[in-house]
PDB file of C-alpha atoms in Angstrom:
ATOM      1  CA  MET A   1      93.934 116.456  92.890  1.00 61.00           C
ATOM      2  CA  ASN A   2      97.059 117.827  95.387  1.00 76.00           C
ATOM      3  CA  ARG A   3      99.583 115.035  96.714  1.00 78.00           C
ATOM      4  CA  VAL A   4      97.790 115.026 100.678  1.00 77.00           C
ATOM      5  CA  THR A   5      94.062 113.836  99.009  1.00 82.00           C
ATOM      6  CA  TYR A   6      96.193 110.678  96.738  1.00 81.00           C
ATOM      7  CA  LEU A   7      98.064 110.084 100.834  1.00 83.00           C
ATOM      8  CA  ILE A   8      94.579 109.890 102.204  1.00 82.00           C
ATOM      9  CA  TRP A   9      92.954 108.489  99.890  1.00 82.00           C
ATOM     10  CA  SER A  10      95.660 105.851  99.619  1.00 83.00           C
ATOM     11  CA  ALA A  11      95.594 105.138 103.230  1.00 81.00           C
ATOM     12  CA  ALA A  12      92.638 104.491 103.384  1.00 79.00           C
ATOM     13  CA  ILE A  13      92.499 101.309 100.678  1.00 78.00           C
ATOM     14  CA  VAL A  14      95.843 100.381 102.818  1.00 75.00           C
ATOM     15  CA  LEU A  15      93.869 100.496 105.790  1.00 74.00           C
ATOM     16  CA  LEU A  16      91.011  98.606 104.383  1.00 71.00           C
ATOM     17  CA  THR A  17      92.119  96.090 102.042  1.00 72.00           C
ATOM     18  CA  CYS A  18      94.547  94.864 105.288  1.00 71.00           C
ATOM     19  CA  SER A  19      91.835  93.991 108.008  1.00 62.00           C
ATOM     20  CA  SER A  20      88.878  91.633 107.606  1.00 65.00           C
ATOM     21  CA  SER A  21      85.534  92.584 106.945  1.00 65.00           C
ATOM     22  CA  CYS A  22      84.211  91.127 109.153  1.00 72.00           C
ATOM     23  CA  ASP A  23      86.649  92.962 111.525  1.00 70.00           C
ATOM     24  CA  PHE A  24      85.709  96.640 110.546  1.00 68.00           C
ATOM     25  CA  ILE A  25      82.703  96.137 111.008  1.00 73.00           C
ATOM     26  CA  ALA A  26      81.965  95.031 114.163  1.00 74.00           C
ATOM     27  CA  GLY A  27      84.739  97.826 115.277  1.00 75.00           C
ATOM     28  CA  VAL A  28      81.674  99.699 113.155  1.00 74.00           C
ATOM     29  CA  PHE A  29      79.044  98.545 115.320  1.00 80.00           C
ATOM     30  CA  LYS A  30      80.949  98.701 118.304  1.00 77.00           C
ATOM     31  CA  GLY A  31      81.285 102.565 117.926  1.00 78.00           C
ATOM     32  CA  GLY A  32      78.221 102.485 116.970  1.00 82.00           C
ATOM     33  CA  VAL A  33      76.988 101.889 120.401  1.00 85.00           C
ATOM     34  CA  TYR A  34      78.922 104.002 121.809  1.00 86.00           C
ATOM     35  CA  VAL A  35      77.951 106.511 120.640  1.00 86.00           C
ATOM     36  CA  GLY A  36      74.617 106.087 120.806  1.00 87.00           C
ATOM     37  CA  VAL A  37      75.119 104.690 125.587  1.00 90.00           C
ATOM     38  CA  PHE A  38      76.812 109.094 124.609  1.00 92.00           C
ATOM     39  CA  LEU A  39      74.007 110.415 123.680  1.00 92.00           C
ATOM     40  CA  VAL A  40      70.818 108.889 125.055  1.00 94.00           C
ATOM     41  CA  LEU A  41      72.732 109.206 128.496  1.00 95.00           C
ATOM     42  CA  LEU A  42      73.161 113.601 127.232  1.00 96.00           C
ATOM     43  CA  VAL A  43      69.594 113.550 125.907  1.00 95.00           C
ATOM     44  CA  LEU A  44      68.463 112.415 129.039  1.00 96.00           C
ATOM     45  CA  ALA A  45      70.505 114.627 131.198  1.00 96.00           C
ATOM     46  CA  ILE A  46      69.668 118.387 129.347  1.00 95.00           C
ATOM     47  CA  ILE A  47      66.001 116.947 129.512  1.00 94.00           C
ATOM     48  CA  ILE A  48      65.975 116.588 133.646  1.00 93.00           C
ATOM     49  CA  TRP A  49      67.994 119.689 134.006  1.00 92.00           C
ATOM     50  CA  LEU A  50      64.895 121.361 131.823  1.00 92.00           C
ATOM     51  CA  VAL A  51      62.497 119.520 134.520  1.00 91.00           C
ATOM     52  CA  THR A  52      65.086 121.611 137.606  1.00 91.00           C
ATOM     53  CA  ARG A  53      65.291 124.216 135.467  1.00 91.00           C
ATOM     54  CA  ILE A  54      61.040 124.486 135.388  1.00 87.00           C
ATOM     55  CA  GLY A  55      60.123 123.590 138.667  1.00 75.00           C
ATOM     56  CA  LYS A  56      62.130 126.338 140.223  1.00 68.00           C
TER      57      LYS A  56
END
């Protein structure tokens, strides 16, 4: 492995050990909620756009 790979792995290990596991999991789920809401809104927008295009 090269130096960049070692640097990335060491930074990831430091970040994971410095934060508590509860905070880390809470952050993952909070990010997942926002991504989920964004995807639902995107799908709804595409469906509405398709319905309006078919109606013309």
